[in-house]
Amino acid sequence: MKLHEYQSKQIFARYGVPIPNGRVASTAAEARQIASELGGRVVVKAQVLVGGRGKAGGVKLAQSPDEAEEIATRLLSMEIKGLPVRKVLVDEAADIRKEIYLGITNDRAARRPVIMASAAGGVDIEEVARETPEKIVKVYIHPLLGLQDYQIRNVAAGIELPKELWREFGKILSGLWQAYQNSDATLAEINPLVVTGDGHLLAVDGKMLIDDNALMRHPDLAEMRDTDEEDPTEVEARKYGLSFIKLDGSIGCMVNGAGLAMTTMDIVKLFGGSPANFLDIGGGASAEKVAAAFRIILSDPNIKAVLINIFGGITRGDLVAQGILQAMEEVKPEVPMIVRLVGTNAEEGRKLLEKANMITAETLADAAQKAVKAAQGA
Ligand code: GDP
Ligand code: MN
């Protein structure tokens, strides 16, 4: 789950990271009010869950409350990379002398969190990473030992931070690490962490990604989810406890079990097709859940065929079939449907489905080939 800049910075602040004074607004009038409370010179920032807002015109300085209102009006009516701006953050403008990049993420290959820092922070950090990766310092954190003082000093030295800022930097990096760890984050990033005109450090931007699988132990963070910014089908899927990821192919896949879902996608590709989604309905799915899965798959206009691959164990074939039939009544699909059903109560399920004019298959290879053919209109 992605958090907005204002949410990420609020979390960082709880761990002692200095952030600018400011508040979030959903109307231009509110933005004006906040700007006048802050004394006029502010930065107005579109809150959307994508990076590169600055380059896309979503971060603007204002010299007065009037100008803040004007900018907010403009930002609140624009889209950034396809996402409508519904909120703006109004922060006291920072006097920036230097921009540093500081982030912690999970390095899966190294199997531990890694700190990344660079003296070349700011909006071009992706380019820096691509073209001059030696300008990025990496320090790995042992998951049990945690962040050590010497590591903080190594990062500070690595980015050639002036000595007089090391104390402040140490507090910020420890705070960021604690925020990362205590939130079960997969990313906690400050870009830029700035050196201000009066010689202090300030986190001007913030970004956090939280591990979805850990949200059940963070109800406060789960509440921060902004479903307006997410793919509506993925929001719907979560409501029914379905693991769903939208892809850009043409064959909808409904499968029980994550491993089987991946296998199904691979086999579809093997026979020249392209999956429209990953979908795991889970074990013991109810008819209602299957119906929801079906609705979600069919709401995708790119769908040319649906492949249903169910291995009945805990999940019962007849219940799955009932769910499919129930959903078909609701959504009245016009695309061919191919079913492979094996295991518990498969026979009963297959009988129900044959009545509904579905193409049945015995093996996964057979089902995938039929689905690819159907999608190609053969
Ligand atoms: P991003 O483009 O989505 O990463 O948004 P940021 O919040 O990082 O802002 C982009 C850039 O705008 C920063 O790298 C700064 O150069 C600039 N910027 C942001 N806030 C301020 C501010 O308060 N004062 C000044 N002078 N520049 C700012
Ligand atoms: Mn940024």
mmCIF file of C-alpha atoms and ligand atoms in Angstrom:
data_model
loop_
_atom_site.group_PDB
_atom_site.id
_atom_site.type_symbol
_atom_site.label_atom_id
_atom_site.label_comp_id
_atom_site.label_asym_id
_atom_site.label_seq_id
_atom_site.Cartn_x
_atom_site.Cartn_y
_atom_site.Cartn_z
ATOM 1 C CA MET A 1 0.000 0.000 0.000
ATOM 2 C CA LYS A 2 1.265 3.432 -0.956
ATOM 3 C CA LEU A 3 0.962 6.342 1.431
ATOM 4 C CA HIS A 4 0.641 9.957 0.372
ATOM 5 C CA GLU A 5 3.447 12.410 0.983
ATOM 6 C CA TYR A 6 1.573 14.121 3.817
ATOM 7 C CA GLN A 7 0.842 10.796 5.516
ATOM 8 C CA SER A 8 4.424 9.568 5.169
ATOM 9 C CA LYS A 9 5.808 12.803 6.580
ATOM 10 C CA GLN A 10 3.422 12.681 9.538
ATOM 11 C CA ILE A 11 4.708 9.207 10.339
ATOM 12 C CA PHE A 12 8.328 10.318 9.958
ATOM 13 C CA ALA A 13 7.658 13.270 12.272
ATOM 14 C CA ARG A 14 6.457 10.892 14.999
ATOM 15 C CA TYR A 15 9.942 9.373 14.891
ATOM 16 C CA GLY A 16 11.692 12.683 15.258
ATOM 17 C CA VAL A 17 12.306 13.549 11.622
ATOM 18 C CA PRO A 18 11.947 17.324 11.099
ATOM 19 C CA ILE A 19 9.295 18.203 8.503
ATOM 20 C CA PRO A 20 7.970 21.597 7.354
ATOM 21 C CA ASN A 21 4.890 23.057 9.053
ATOM 22 C CA GLY A 22 1.878 22.465 6.898
ATOM 23 C CA ARG A 23 -1.500 20.848 6.370
ATOM 24 C CA VAL A 24 -3.457 19.119 3.686
ATOM 25 C CA ALA A 25 -6.394 20.813 1.919
ATOM 26 C CA SER A 26 -9.098 19.569 -0.404
ATOM 27 C CA THR A 27 -10.340 22.970 -1.549
ATOM 28 C CA ALA A 28 -8.550 26.089 -2.792
ATOM 29 C CA ALA A 29 -10.162 28.159 -0.019
ATOM 30 C CA GLU A 30 -8.699 25.826 2.589
ATOM 31 C CA ALA A 31 -5.305 26.068 0.901
ATOM 32 C CA ARG A 32 -5.523 29.854 1.125
ATOM 33 C CA GLN A 33 -6.407 29.661 4.804
ATOM 34 C CA ILE A 34 -3.467 27.371 5.565
ATOM 35 C CA ALA A 35 -1.102 29.613 3.590
ATOM 36 C CA SER A 36 -2.140 32.674 5.569
ATOM 37 C CA GLU A 37 -1.702 30.783 8.852
ATOM 38 C CA LEU A 38 1.794 29.813 7.713
ATOM 39 C CA GLY A 39 2.704 33.385 6.892
ATOM 40 C CA GLY A 40 2.348 33.527 3.118
ATOM 41 C CA ARG A 41 5.377 31.921 1.472
ATOM 42 C CA VAL A 42 4.374 28.299 0.920
ATOM 43 C CA VAL A 43 4.761 25.387 -1.424
ATOM 44 C CA VAL A 44 1.537 23.822 -2.740
ATOM 45 C CA LYS A 45 1.899 20.144 -3.601
ATOM 46 C CA ALA A 46 -0.470 17.773 -5.400
ATOM 47 C CA GLN A 47 -1.103 14.641 -3.328
ATOM 48 C CA VAL A 48 -1.217 11.782 -5.804
ATOM 49 C CA LEU A 49 0.252 8.329 -5.449
ATOM 50 C CA VAL A 50 2.849 8.675 -8.201
ATOM 51 C CA GLY A 51 6.391 9.967 -8.245
ATOM 52 C CA GLY A 52 7.769 12.831 -10.291
ATOM 53 C CA ARG A 53 5.076 15.309 -9.352
ATOM 54 C CA GLY A 54 7.525 18.203 -9.478
ATOM 55 C CA LYS A 55 8.423 17.536 -13.116
ATOM 56 C CA ALA A 56 4.748 17.105 -13.978
ATOM 57 C CA GLY A 57 3.916 20.557 -12.591
ATOM 58 C CA GLY A 58 2.384 19.305 -9.352
ATOM 59 C CA VAL A 59 4.685 21.222 -6.952
ATOM 60 C CA LYS A 60 4.518 25.024 -6.993
ATOM 61 C CA LEU A 61 5.830 27.820 -4.813
ATOM 62 C CA ALA A 62 3.462 30.618 -3.797
ATOM 63 C CA GLN A 63 4.462 34.021 -2.431
ATOM 64 C CA SER A 64 1.099 34.855 -0.859
ATOM 65 C CA PRO A 65 -2.180 33.277 0.273
ATOM 66 C CA ASP A 66 -3.785 34.628 -2.935
ATOM 67 C CA GLU A 67 -1.253 32.877 -5.080
ATOM 68 C CA ALA A 68 -1.575 29.687 -2.992
ATOM 69 C CA GLU A 69 -5.307 29.724 -3.662
ATOM 70 C CA GLU A 70 -4.734 30.228 -7.383
ATOM 71 C CA ILE A 71 -2.238 27.382 -7.583
ATOM 72 C CA ALA A 72 -4.470 25.099 -5.506
ATOM 73 C CA THR A 73 -7.379 25.788 -7.875
ATOM 74 C CA ARG A 74 -5.208 24.770 -10.797
ATOM 75 C CA LEU A 75 -3.730 21.678 -9.116
ATOM 76 C CA LEU A 76 -7.099 20.461 -7.831
ATOM 77 C CA SER A 77 -8.464 20.404 -11.369
ATOM 78 C CA MET A 78 -5.557 18.563 -12.920
ATOM 79 C CA GLU A 79 -4.514 14.967 -13.390
ATOM 80 C CA ILE A 80 -0.986 13.708 -12.873
ATOM 81 C CA LYS A 81 -0.114 10.564 -14.826
ATOM 82 C CA GLY A 82 -3.802 9.752 -15.063
ATOM 83 C CA LEU A 83 -4.592 10.323 -11.395
ATOM 84 C CA PRO A 84 -6.913 13.190 -10.468
ATOM 85 C CA VAL A 85 -5.574 15.490 -7.757
ATOM 86 C CA ARG A 86 -8.041 15.492 -4.863
ATOM 87 C CA LYS A 87 -5.862 16.992 -2.164
ATOM 88 C CA VAL A 88 -2.968 19.421 -1.941
ATOM 89 C CA LEU A 89 -0.416 19.755 0.808
ATOM 90 C CA VAL A 90 0.374 23.334 1.789
ATOM 91 C CA ASP A 91 3.782 23.493 3.460
ATOM 92 C CA GLU A 92 5.851 26.383 4.653
ATOM 93 C CA ALA A 93 8.336 26.981 1.802
ATOM 94 C CA ALA A 94 11.804 25.698 2.567
ATOM 95 C CA ASP A 95 14.941 27.675 1.810
ATOM 96 C CA ILE A 96 16.907 24.968 0.023
ATOM 97 C CA ARG A 97 20.685 25.021 -0.148
ATOM 98 C CA LYS A 98 21.236 21.362 -1.034
ATOM 99 C CA GLU A 99 19.108 18.295 -1.813
ATOM 100 C CA ILE A 100 20.022 14.870 -0.423
ATOM 101 C CA TYR A 101 18.408 11.525 -1.170
ATOM 102 C CA LEU A 102 17.810 9.190 1.791
ATOM 103 C CA GLY A 103 15.801 5.988 1.604
ATOM 104 C CA ILE A 104 15.442 2.551 3.151
ATOM 105 C CA THR A 105 14.052 -0.336 1.177
ATOM 106 C CA ASN A 106 14.038 -4.093 1.212
ATOM 107 C CA ASP A 107 16.726 -5.760 -0.885
ATOM 108 C CA ARG A 108 15.238 -9.162 -1.601
ATOM 109 C CA ALA A 109 18.414 -10.563 -3.157
ATOM 110 C CA ALA A 110 20.456 -9.534 -0.102
ATOM 111 C CA ARG A 111 17.591 -10.578 2.192
ATOM 112 C CA ARG A 112 17.904 -7.466 4.308
ATOM 113 C CA PRO A 113 16.935 -3.806 4.392
ATOM 114 C CA VAL A 114 19.283 -1.416 2.644
ATOM 115 C CA ILE A 115 19.892 2.268 3.232
ATOM 116 C CA MET A 116 20.470 4.262 0.087
ATOM 117 C CA ALA A 117 21.773 7.788 0.220
ATOM 118 C CA SER A 118 23.119 10.303 -2.223
ATOM 119 C CA ALA A 119 24.397 13.851 -2.209
ATOM 120 C CA ALA A 120 22.777 14.164 -5.657
ATOM 121 C CA GLY A 121 19.199 14.044 -4.361
ATOM 122 C CA GLY A 122 16.132 15.706 -5.842
ATOM 123 C CA VAL A 123 13.942 15.172 -8.865
ATOM 124 C CA ASP A 124 16.684 13.555 -10.984
ATOM 125 C CA ILE A 125 17.543 10.707 -8.620
ATOM 126 C CA GLU A 126 16.370 8.034 -11.119
ATOM 127 C CA GLU A 127 18.848 9.401 -13.656
ATOM 128 C CA VAL A 128 21.586 9.429 -11.039
ATOM 129 C CA ALA A 129 20.835 5.790 -10.235
ATOM 130 C CA ARG A 130 20.969 4.880 -13.921
ATOM 131 C CA GLU A 131 23.917 6.911 -15.107
ATOM 132 C CA THR A 132 26.155 7.464 -12.089
ATOM 133 C CA PRO A 133 25.244 4.698 -9.636
ATOM 134 C CA GLU A 134 28.554 5.271 -7.800
ATOM 135 C CA LYS A 135 26.976 8.455 -6.422
ATOM 136 C CA ILE A 136 24.577 6.324 -4.377
ATOM 137 C CA VAL A 137 25.863 4.929 -1.097
ATOM 138 C CA LYS A 138 24.383 1.612 0.039
ATOM 139 C CA VAL A 139 24.553 0.263 3.566
ATOM 140 C CA TYR A 140 22.833 -2.979 4.517
ATOM 141 C CA ILE A 141 21.085 -3.337 7.863
ATOM 142 C CA HIS A 142 21.208 -6.632 9.713
ATOM 143 C CA PRO A 143 17.554 -7.404 10.485
ATOM 144 C CA LEU A 144 18.279 -8.609 14.028
ATOM 145 C CA LEU A 145 21.060 -6.211 15.016
ATOM 146 C CA GLY A 146 19.302 -3.193 13.529
ATOM 147 C CA LEU A 147 20.907 0.072 12.513
ATOM 148 C CA GLN A 148 24.305 0.617 14.157
ATOM 149 C CA ASP A 149 25.905 3.976 14.940
ATOM 150 C CA TYR A 150 28.944 3.247 12.801
ATOM 151 C CA GLN A 151 26.634 2.633 9.838
ATOM 152 C CA ILE A 152 25.058 6.047 10.286
ATOM 153 C CA ARG A 153 28.557 7.551 10.231
ATOM 154 C CA ASN A 154 29.418 5.537 7.117
ATOM 155 C CA VAL A 155 26.367 6.896 5.310
ATOM 156 C CA ALA A 156 27.086 10.479 6.420
ATOM 157 C CA ALA A 157 30.706 10.184 5.317
ATOM 158 C CA GLY A 158 29.703 8.439 2.096
ATOM 159 C CA ILE A 159 27.596 11.398 0.986
ATOM 160 C CA GLU A 160 30.236 13.875 2.218
ATOM 161 C CA LEU A 161 27.850 15.494 4.637
ATOM 162 C CA PRO A 162 29.476 18.385 6.529
ATOM 163 C CA LYS A 163 30.462 17.258 10.057
ATOM 164 C CA GLU A 164 28.271 19.848 11.781
ATOM 165 C CA LEU A 165 25.181 18.098 10.345
ATOM 166 C CA TRP A 166 26.079 14.557 11.469
ATOM 167 C CA ARG A 167 24.172 14.706 14.759
ATOM 168 C CA GLU A 168 20.980 15.849 13.071
ATOM 169 C CA PHE A 169 21.504 13.349 10.277
ATOM 170 C CA GLY A 170 21.930 10.519 12.800
ATOM 171 C CA LYS A 171 18.594 11.348 14.432
ATOM 172 C CA ILE A 172 16.880 11.482 11.053
ATOM 173 C CA LEU A 173 18.312 8.206 9.788
ATOM 174 C CA SER A 174 17.486 6.390 13.081
ATOM 175 C CA GLY A 175 13.988 7.859 12.962
ATOM 176 C CA LEU A 176 13.533 6.761 9.373
ATOM 177 C CA TRP A 177 14.746 3.268 10.247
ATOM 178 C CA GLN A 178 12.345 3.025 13.185
ATOM 179 C CA ALA A 179 9.468 4.285 11.051
ATOM 180 C CA TYR A 180 10.379 1.713 8.391
ATOM 181 C CA GLN A 181 10.646 -1.145 10.841
ATOM 182 C CA ASN A 182 7.681 -0.350 13.094
ATOM 183 C CA SER A 183 5.359 0.211 10.124
ATOM 184 C CA ASP A 184 6.369 -2.978 8.274
ATOM 185 C CA ALA A 185 7.288 -0.740 5.382
ATOM 186 C CA THR A 186 8.939 -1.885 2.181
ATOM 187 C CA LEU A 187 10.068 1.659 1.447
ATOM 188 C CA ALA A 188 10.640 4.755 3.567
ATOM 189 C CA GLU A 189 12.124 7.556 1.541
ATOM 190 C CA ILE A 190 12.985 11.226 1.930
ATOM 191 C CA ASN A 191 13.754 12.918 -1.370
ATOM 192 C CA PRO A 192 14.856 15.555 -0.935
ATOM 193 C CA LEU A 193 16.214 15.778 2.560
ATOM 194 C CA VAL A 194 17.409 19.354 2.327
ATOM 195 C CA VAL A 195 20.097 21.445 3.933
ATOM 196 C CA THR A 196 18.342 24.718 4.633
ATOM 197 C CA GLY A 197 19.703 28.227 4.336
ATOM 198 C CA ASP A 198 20.175 28.388 8.103
ATOM 199 C CA GLY A 199 22.160 25.158 8.109
ATOM 200 C CA HIS A 200 19.690 22.512 9.277
ATOM 201 C CA LEU A 201 18.232 19.352 7.773
ATOM 202 C CA LEU A 202 14.567 19.156 6.771
ATOM 203 C CA ALA A 203 12.519 16.383 5.128
ATOM 204 C CA VAL A 204 10.767 18.226 2.312
ATOM 205 C CA ASP A 205 9.253 15.168 0.631
ATOM 206 C CA GLY A 206 8.276 11.750 2.008
ATOM 207 C CA LYS A 207 7.163 8.444 0.616
ATOM 208 C CA MET A 208 6.226 5.156 2.255
ATOM 209 C CA LEU A 209 5.117 1.787 0.980
ATOM 210 C CA ILE A 210 3.593 -0.571 3.523
ATOM 211 C CA ASP A 211 3.627 -4.343 3.126
ATOM 212 C CA ASP A 212 -0.020 -5.269 2.465
ATOM 213 C CA ASN A 213 0.444 -8.586 4.237
ATOM 214 C CA ALA A 214 1.342 -6.777 7.472
ATOM 215 C CA LEU A 215 -1.581 -4.345 7.461
ATOM 216 C CA MET A 216 -3.663 -6.532 9.752
ATOM 217 C CA ARG A 217 -1.360 -5.574 12.595
ATOM 218 C CA HIS A 218 -1.454 -1.865 11.718
ATOM 219 C CA PRO A 219 -5.113 -0.825 11.745
ATOM 220 C CA ASP A 220 -4.061 2.832 12.008
ATOM 221 C CA LEU A 221 -2.035 2.566 8.811
ATOM 222 C CA ALA A 222 -4.692 0.486 7.046
ATOM 223 C CA GLU A 223 -7.083 3.362 7.648
ATOM 224 C CA MET A 224 -4.807 5.664 5.671
ATOM 225 C CA ARG A 225 -5.501 3.773 2.468
ATOM 226 C CA ASP A 226 -6.736 6.073 -0.280
ATOM 227 C CA THR A 227 -8.971 3.854 -2.404
ATOM 228 C CA ASP A 228 -9.719 6.806 -4.728
ATOM 229 C CA GLU A 229 -6.214 6.406 -6.065
ATOM 230 C CA GLU A 230 -6.305 2.672 -6.616
ATOM 231 C CA ASP A 231 -7.510 0.540 -9.482
ATOM 232 C CA PRO A 232 -11.250 0.112 -8.686
ATOM 233 C CA THR A 233 -11.203 -3.577 -9.554
ATOM 234 C CA GLU A 234 -8.368 -4.193 -7.106
ATOM 235 C CA VAL A 235 -10.349 -2.344 -4.414
ATOM 236 C CA GLU A 236 -13.385 -4.514 -5.137
ATOM 237 C CA ALA A 237 -11.239 -7.672 -5.052
ATOM 238 C CA ARG A 238 -9.818 -6.768 -1.647
ATOM 239 C CA LYS A 239 -13.345 -6.342 -0.291
ATOM 240 C CA TYR A 240 -14.052 -9.984 -1.105
ATOM 241 C CA GLY A 241 -10.677 -11.281 0.059
ATOM 242 C CA LEU A 242 -9.522 -12.127 -3.457
ATOM 243 C CA SER A 243 -5.899 -11.807 -4.516
ATOM 244 C CA PHE A 244 -6.206 -9.961 -7.790
ATOM 245 C CA ILE A 245 -3.721 -8.137 -9.961
ATOM 246 C CA LYS A 246 -4.794 -6.578 -13.215
ATOM 247 C CA LEU A 247 -2.576 -7.198 -16.240
ATOM 248 C CA ASP A 248 -2.910 -6.089 -19.832
ATOM 249 C CA GLY A 249 -3.632 -9.310 -21.718
ATOM 250 C CA SER A 250 -6.908 -10.655 -23.109
ATOM 251 C CA ILE A 251 -7.504 -13.937 -21.297
ATOM 252 C CA GLY A 252 -9.172 -13.603 -17.914
ATOM 253 C CA CYS A 253 -8.005 -16.255 -15.459
ATOM 254 C CA MET A 254 -9.927 -17.496 -12.449
ATOM 255 C CA VAL A 255 -7.923 -19.946 -10.406
ATOM 256 C CA ASN A 256 -7.754 -21.258 -6.865
ATOM 257 C CA GLY A 257 -4.307 -21.120 -5.302
ATOM 258 C CA ALA A 258 -1.529 -18.638 -5.984
ATOM 259 C CA GLY A 259 0.844 -21.262 -7.358
ATOM 260 C CA LEU A 260 -1.805 -22.684 -9.655
ATOM 261 C CA ALA A 261 -2.703 -19.158 -10.779
ATOM 262 C CA MET A 262 0.903 -18.507 -11.782
ATOM 263 C CA THR A 263 1.125 -21.872 -13.530
ATOM 264 C CA THR A 264 -2.068 -21.099 -15.411
ATOM 265 C CA MET A 265 -0.662 -17.770 -16.570
ATOM 266 C CA ASP A 266 2.560 -19.449 -17.687
ATOM 267 C CA ILE A 267 0.696 -22.122 -19.661
ATOM 268 C CA VAL A 268 -1.510 -19.477 -21.309
ATOM 269 C CA LYS A 269 1.662 -17.701 -22.422
ATOM 270 C CA LEU A 270 3.239 -20.969 -23.530
ATOM 271 C CA PHE A 271 0.421 -21.412 -26.037
ATOM 272 C CA GLY A 272 0.713 -17.859 -27.330
ATOM 273 C CA GLY A 273 -1.930 -16.095 -25.237
ATOM 274 C CA SER A 274 -1.623 -13.291 -22.731
ATOM 275 C CA PRO A 275 -3.291 -13.303 -19.296
ATOM 276 C CA ALA A 276 -5.500 -10.335 -18.394
ATOM 277 C CA ASN A 277 -5.007 -10.820 -14.680
ATOM 278 C CA PHE A 278 -3.696 -12.841 -11.809
ATOM 279 C CA LEU A 279 -6.564 -14.026 -9.657
ATOM 280 C CA ASP A 280 -6.506 -16.410 -6.743
ATOM 281 C CA ILE A 281 -9.951 -17.030 -5.273
ATOM 282 C CA GLY A 282 -8.355 -18.889 -2.364
ATOM 283 C CA GLY A 283 -9.341 -22.122 -0.689
ATOM 284 C CA GLY A 284 -12.960 -22.844 0.211
ATOM 285 C CA ALA A 285 -14.316 -19.930 -1.807
ATOM 286 C CA SER A 286 -18.057 -19.366 -1.480
ATOM 287 C CA ALA A 287 -20.378 -18.945 -4.435
ATOM 288 C CA GLU A 288 -20.606 -15.258 -3.567
ATOM 289 C CA LYS A 289 -16.840 -14.881 -3.699
ATOM 290 C CA VAL A 290 -16.637 -16.671 -7.023
ATOM 291 C CA ALA A 291 -19.357 -14.408 -8.373
ATOM 292 C CA ALA A 292 -17.391 -11.352 -7.281
ATOM 293 C CA ALA A 293 -14.245 -12.717 -8.933
ATOM 294 C CA PHE A 294 -16.151 -13.301 -12.106
ATOM 295 C CA ARG A 295 -17.636 -9.807 -12.121
ATOM 296 C CA ILE A 296 -14.201 -8.310 -11.609
ATOM 297 C CA ILE A 297 -12.657 -10.288 -14.463
ATOM 298 C CA LEU A 298 -15.466 -9.437 -16.859
ATOM 299 C CA SER A 299 -15.434 -5.734 -16.068
ATOM 300 C CA ASP A 300 -12.182 -5.541 -18.058
ATOM 301 C CA PRO A 301 -13.021 -4.442 -21.631
ATOM 302 C CA ASN A 302 -9.920 -6.210 -23.011
ATOM 303 C CA ILE A 303 -11.214 -9.651 -22.103
ATOM 304 C CA LYS A 304 -11.695 -11.959 -25.110
ATOM 305 C CA ALA A 305 -11.996 -15.267 -23.238
ATOM 306 C CA VAL A 306 -12.096 -16.524 -19.668
ATOM 307 C CA LEU A 307 -10.162 -19.519 -18.439
ATOM 308 C CA ILE A 308 -11.371 -21.058 -15.214
ATOM 309 C CA ASN A 309 -8.963 -23.514 -13.652
ATOM 310 C CA ILE A 310 -10.141 -25.025 -10.392
ATOM 311 C CA PHE A 311 -8.443 -27.755 -8.473
ATOM 312 C CA GLY A 312 -11.020 -28.889 -5.957
ATOM 313 C CA GLY A 313 -9.657 -29.703 -2.555
ATOM 314 C CA ILE A 314 -11.121 -27.542 0.140
ATOM 315 C CA THR A 315 -12.827 -25.640 -2.655
ATOM 316 C CA ARG A 316 -15.820 -27.625 -3.890
ATOM 317 C CA GLY A 317 -16.434 -27.851 -7.616
ATOM 318 C CA ASP A 318 -20.212 -27.584 -7.350
ATOM 319 C CA LEU A 319 -19.986 -24.398 -5.274
ATOM 320 C CA VAL A 320 -17.613 -22.857 -7.782
ATOM 321 C CA ALA A 321 -20.004 -23.779 -10.577
ATOM 322 C CA GLN A 322 -22.917 -22.223 -8.693
ATOM 323 C CA GLY A 323 -20.921 -19.059 -8.214
ATOM 324 C CA ILE A 324 -20.108 -18.885 -11.896
ATOM 325 C CA LEU A 325 -23.751 -19.391 -12.853
ATOM 326 C CA GLN A 326 -24.904 -16.793 -10.343
ATOM 327 C CA ALA A 327 -22.398 -14.311 -11.758
ATOM 328 C CA MET A 328 -23.360 -15.101 -15.338
ATOM 329 C CA GLU A 329 -26.906 -14.101 -14.584
ATOM 330 C CA GLU A 330 -25.710 -10.761 -13.285
ATOM 331 C CA VAL A 331 -23.094 -9.855 -15.876
ATOM 332 C CA LYS A 332 -24.275 -11.771 -18.951
ATOM 333 C CA PRO A 333 -20.835 -12.350 -20.449
ATOM 334 C CA GLU A 334 -20.448 -12.373 -24.210
ATOM 335 C CA VAL A 335 -17.010 -13.956 -24.328
ATOM 336 C CA PRO A 336 -16.293 -17.688 -24.531
ATOM 337 C CA MET A 337 -15.598 -19.455 -21.278
ATOM 338 C CA ILE A 338 -13.339 -22.432 -20.823
ATOM 339 C CA VAL A 339 -13.426 -24.493 -17.670
ATOM 340 C CA ARG A 340 -11.116 -27.052 -16.244
ATOM 341 C CA LEU A 341 -12.492 -28.454 -13.032
ATOM 342 C CA VAL A 342 -10.943 -31.382 -11.180
ATOM 343 C CA GLY A 343 -11.105 -32.765 -7.649
ATOM 344 C CA THR A 344 -13.821 -32.538 -5.018
ATOM 345 C CA ASN A 345 -17.314 -32.500 -6.532
ATOM 346 C CA ALA A 346 -15.878 -31.751 -9.984
ATOM 347 C CA GLU A 347 -18.395 -33.981 -11.737
ATOM 348 C CA GLU A 348 -21.372 -32.170 -10.177
ATOM 349 C CA GLY A 349 -19.805 -28.838 -11.067
ATOM 350 C CA ARG A 350 -19.100 -29.808 -14.642
ATOM 351 C CA LYS A 351 -22.693 -30.926 -15.167
ATOM 352 C CA LEU A 352 -23.975 -27.582 -13.968
ATOM 353 C CA LEU A 353 -21.611 -25.706 -16.268
ATOM 354 C CA GLU A 354 -22.248 -27.737 -19.392
ATOM 355 C CA LYS A 355 -25.857 -26.663 -19.163
ATOM 356 C CA ALA A 356 -24.629 -23.069 -19.368
ATOM 357 C CA ASN A 357 -22.793 -23.614 -22.685
ATOM 358 C CA MET A 358 -19.298 -23.468 -21.327
ATOM 359 C CA ILE A 359 -16.358 -25.151 -23.011
ATOM 360 C CA THR A 360 -14.935 -27.818 -20.733
ATOM 361 C CA ALA A 361 -11.432 -29.247 -20.749
ATOM 362 C CA GLU A 362 -9.790 -32.232 -19.115
ATOM 363 C CA THR A 363 -6.234 -30.976 -18.718
ATOM 364 C CA LEU A 364 -4.709 -27.568 -18.136
ATOM 365 C CA ALA A 365 -2.828 -27.714 -21.458
ATOM 366 C CA ASP A 366 -6.063 -28.492 -23.255
ATOM 367 C CA ALA A 367 -7.893 -25.692 -21.426
ATOM 368 C CA ALA A 368 -5.165 -23.151 -22.162
ATOM 369 C CA GLN A 369 -5.059 -24.040 -25.850
ATOM 370 C CA LYS A 370 -8.831 -23.721 -26.089
ATOM 371 C CA ALA A 371 -8.728 -20.368 -24.312
ATOM 372 C CA VAL A 372 -5.996 -18.991 -26.590
ATOM 373 C CA LYS A 373 -7.925 -20.124 -29.664
ATOM 374 C CA ALA A 374 -11.140 -18.615 -28.354
ATOM 375 C CA ALA A 375 -9.399 -15.322 -27.584
ATOM 376 C CA GLN A 376 -8.026 -15.196 -31.113
ATOM 377 C CA GLY A 377 -11.560 -15.620 -32.376
ATOM 378 C CA ALA A 378 -10.901 -19.013 -33.986
HETATM 379 P P1 GDP B 1 8.331 15.006 -6.335
HETATM 380 O O1 GDP B 1 8.688 15.659 -7.621
HETATM 381 O O2 GDP B 1 7.033 14.252 -6.443
HETATM 382 O O3 GDP B 1 9.413 14.148 -5.801
HETATM 383 O O4 GDP B 1 8.048 16.189 -5.271
HETATM 384 P P2 GDP B 1 9.012 16.919 -4.221
HETATM 385 O O5 GDP B 1 8.240 17.206 -3.002
HETATM 386 O O6 GDP B 1 10.268 16.146 -4.021
HETATM 387 O O7 GDP B 1 9.338 18.292 -4.908
HETATM 388 C C1 GDP B 1 10.057 18.368 -6.115
HETATM 389 C C2 GDP B 1 11.102 19.454 -6.053
HETATM 390 O O8 GDP B 1 10.478 20.703 -5.788
HETATM 391 C C3 GDP B 1 12.110 19.292 -4.933
HETATM 392 O O9 GDP B 1 13.160 18.447 -5.311
HETATM 393 C C4 GDP B 1 12.549 20.711 -4.711
HETATM 394 O O10 GDP B 1 13.569 21.057 -5.633
HETATM 395 C C5 GDP B 1 11.315 21.516 -5.035
HETATM 396 N N1 GDP B 1 10.663 21.928 -3.776
HETATM 397 C C6 GDP B 1 9.798 21.205 -3.043
HETATM 398 N N2 GDP B 1 9.440 21.854 -1.924
HETATM 399 C C7 GDP B 1 10.116 23.028 -1.959
HETATM 400 C C8 GDP B 1 10.204 24.145 -1.061
HETATM 401 O O11 GDP B 1 9.587 24.198 0.001
HETATM 402 N N3 GDP B 1 11.024 25.171 -1.436
HETATM 403 C C9 GDP B 1 11.725 25.151 -2.590
HETATM 404 N N4 GDP B 1 12.502 26.179 -2.874
HETATM 405 N N5 GDP B 1 11.670 24.118 -3.444
HETATM 406 C C10 GDP B 1 10.892 23.061 -3.130
HETATM 407 MN MN MN B 2 10.522 14.046 -4.150
#
